[in-house]
XYZ file of N, CA and C in Angstrom:
204
model
N 90.812 125.707 16.460
C 91.688 126.153 15.412
C 90.914 127.070 14.462
N 91.500 128.204 14.143
C 90.886 129.151 13.222
C 90.991 128.626 11.795
N 89.884 128.728 11.062
C 89.861 128.295 9.673
C 89.303 129.430 8.827
N 89.611 129.418 7.547
C 89.178 130.473 6.631
C 88.372 129.845 5.499
N 87.198 130.432 5.189
C 86.396 129.952 4.060
C 86.991 130.469 2.761
N 86.446 129.994 1.644
C 86.953 130.415 0.338
C 86.737 131.897 0.078
N 85.749 132.524 0.760
C 85.524 133.955 0.558
C 86.282 134.812 1.580
N 87.172 134.196 2.370
C 88.025 134.934 3.287
C 87.464 135.140 4.680
N 86.292 134.571 4.980
C 85.688 134.736 6.303
C 86.225 133.667 7.250
N 86.572 134.069 8.475
C 87.074 133.075 9.415
C 85.915 132.409 10.148
N 86.124 131.156 10.600
C 85.108 130.400 11.309
C 85.754 129.410 12.253
N 84.971 128.918 13.180
C 85.395 127.894 14.118
C 84.351 126.787 14.112
N 84.788 125.538 14.137
C 83.904 124.381 14.264
C 84.195 123.703 15.595
N 83.135 123.332 16.328
C 83.318 122.596 17.573
C 82.082 121.755 17.841
N 82.206 120.811 18.774
C 81.110 119.913 19.130
C 80.744 120.138 20.589
N 79.438 120.275 20.850
C 78.919 120.392 22.216
C 78.254 119.055 22.528
N 78.922 118.222 23.317
C 78.386 116.907 23.646
C 77.172 117.070 24.557
N 76.066 116.431 24.201
C 74.815 116.568 24.932
C 74.134 117.907 24.669
N 74.503 118.584 23.589
C 73.997 119.920 23.315
C 72.715 119.994 22.513
N 72.235 118.872 21.973
C 70.997 118.900 21.191
C 69.804 119.020 22.130
N 68.966 120.029 21.897
C 67.782 120.253 22.729
C 66.687 119.226 22.448
N 66.784 118.496 21.331
C 65.749 117.527 20.963
C 66.069 116.136 21.508
N 67.277 115.625 21.237
C 67.600 114.241 21.612
C 68.777 114.129 22.582
N 69.344 115.252 23.002
C 70.480 115.291 23.923
C 71.759 114.719 23.295
N 71.812 114.652 21.972
C 72.987 114.152 21.275
C 74.035 115.237 21.085
N 75.161 114.895 20.469
C 76.219 115.879 20.234
C 75.821 116.874 19.143
N 76.020 118.145 19.398
C 75.675 119.219 18.461
C 76.957 119.751 17.828
N 77.072 119.634 16.509
C 78.196 120.209 15.782
C 77.849 121.655 15.469
N 78.707 122.576 15.870
C 78.434 124.005 15.737
C 79.514 124.669 14.896
N 79.089 125.567 14.008
C 80.014 126.409 13.244
C 79.747 127.851 13.641
N 80.782 128.518 14.128
C 80.678 129.916 14.547
C 81.469 130.789 13.573
N 80.799 131.779 13.026
C 81.435 132.774 12.171
C 81.184 134.141 12.813
N 81.885 135.167 12.404
C 81.607 136.479 12.979
C 80.140 136.859 12.747
N 79.379 136.975 13.839
C 77.990 137.402 13.742
C 76.946 136.311 13.734
N 77.307 135.042 13.588
C 76.289 133.986 13.573
C 76.864 132.645 14.013
N 75.967 131.781 14.501
C 76.307 130.404 14.841
C 75.227 129.506 14.265
N 75.624 128.336 13.791
C 74.674 127.359 13.272
C 75.069 125.995 13.832
N 74.046 125.200 14.174
C 74.304 123.890 14.746
C 73.539 122.802 14.021
N 74.074 121.570 14.122
C 73.450 120.412 13.486
C 73.703 119.191 14.356
N 72.640 118.426 14.622
C 72.761 117.195 15.395
C 72.804 116.011 14.432
N 73.879 115.240 14.484
C 74.021 114.076 13.603
C 73.075 112.956 14.001
N 72.673 112.896 15.279
C 71.806 111.819 15.749
C 70.377 111.972 15.236
N 69.774 113.165 15.398
C 68.362 113.322 15.017
C 68.163 114.252 13.808
N 69.215 114.947 13.389
C 69.116 115.808 12.210
C 68.600 117.213 12.480
N 68.443 117.590 13.753
C 67.925 118.916 14.094
C 68.934 119.990 13.713
N 68.460 121.029 13.052
C 69.293 122.166 12.657
C 68.881 123.351 13.521
N 69.857 124.066 14.061
C 69.529 125.161 14.971
C 70.415 126.377 14.721
N 70.016 127.481 15.346
C 70.831 128.697 15.381
C 71.054 129.050 16.842
N 72.013 128.386 17.494
C 72.232 128.612 18.918
C 72.748 130.026 19.197
N 72.502 130.469 20.421
C 72.972 131.771 20.886
C 73.940 131.523 22.034
N 75.100 132.142 21.964
C 76.112 132.007 22.998
C 75.945 133.139 23.999
N 75.817 132.783 25.278
C 75.677 133.782 26.337
C 76.833 133.597 27.312
N 77.374 134.699 27.792
C 78.451 134.594 28.772
C 78.316 135.685 29.823
N 78.752 135.366 31.010
C 78.704 136.298 32.128
C 79.032 135.580 33.417
N 79.550 136.300 34.379
C 79.929 135.736 35.685
C 80.883 134.559 35.555
N 81.773 134.601 34.573
C 82.752 133.537 34.397
C 82.206 132.259 33.795
N 80.989 132.291 33.253
C 80.378 131.093 32.662
C 79.980 131.365 31.224
N 79.940 130.296 30.445
C 79.482 130.364 29.062
C 78.352 129.358 28.907
N 77.263 129.777 28.250
C 76.116 128.896 28.033
C 75.643 129.022 26.596
N 75.117 127.936 26.061
C 74.530 127.915 24.729
C 73.038 127.726 24.892
N 72.233 128.603 24.273
C 70.781 128.462 24.356
C 70.187 128.413 22.958
N 68.967 127.911 22.879
C 68.257 127.763 21.604
C 66.917 128.482 21.694
N 66.907 129.793 21.519
C 65.633 130.528 21.628
C 64.699 130.159 20.479
N 63.385 130.191 20.731
C 62.432 129.877 19.651
C 62.503 130.933 18.559
N 62.448 130.512 17.324
C 62.504 131.421 16.176
C 61.151 131.607 15.531
N 60.221 130.681 15.775
C 58.903 130.755 15.153
C 57.904 129.963 15.973
N 56.655 130.191 15.729
C 55.590 129.450 16.397
C 54.660 128.872 15.353
N 54.132 127.691 15.626
C 53.228 127.051 14.683
C 51.779 127.358 15.031
């Protein structure tokens, strides 16, 4: 379902079950035009997933953003 923020930007919220790369828990994702953000309620991991699609498939990946 399409939702609108107070500043007029549309967004979508959905859950990817087994989508957490850390604990394999459910990942709650918010998608807005130009960005996606995810949060795992089980372990607290916050991510910026990337949605990839092609050949009739859709995949969510978590590319590294930094190195320690």
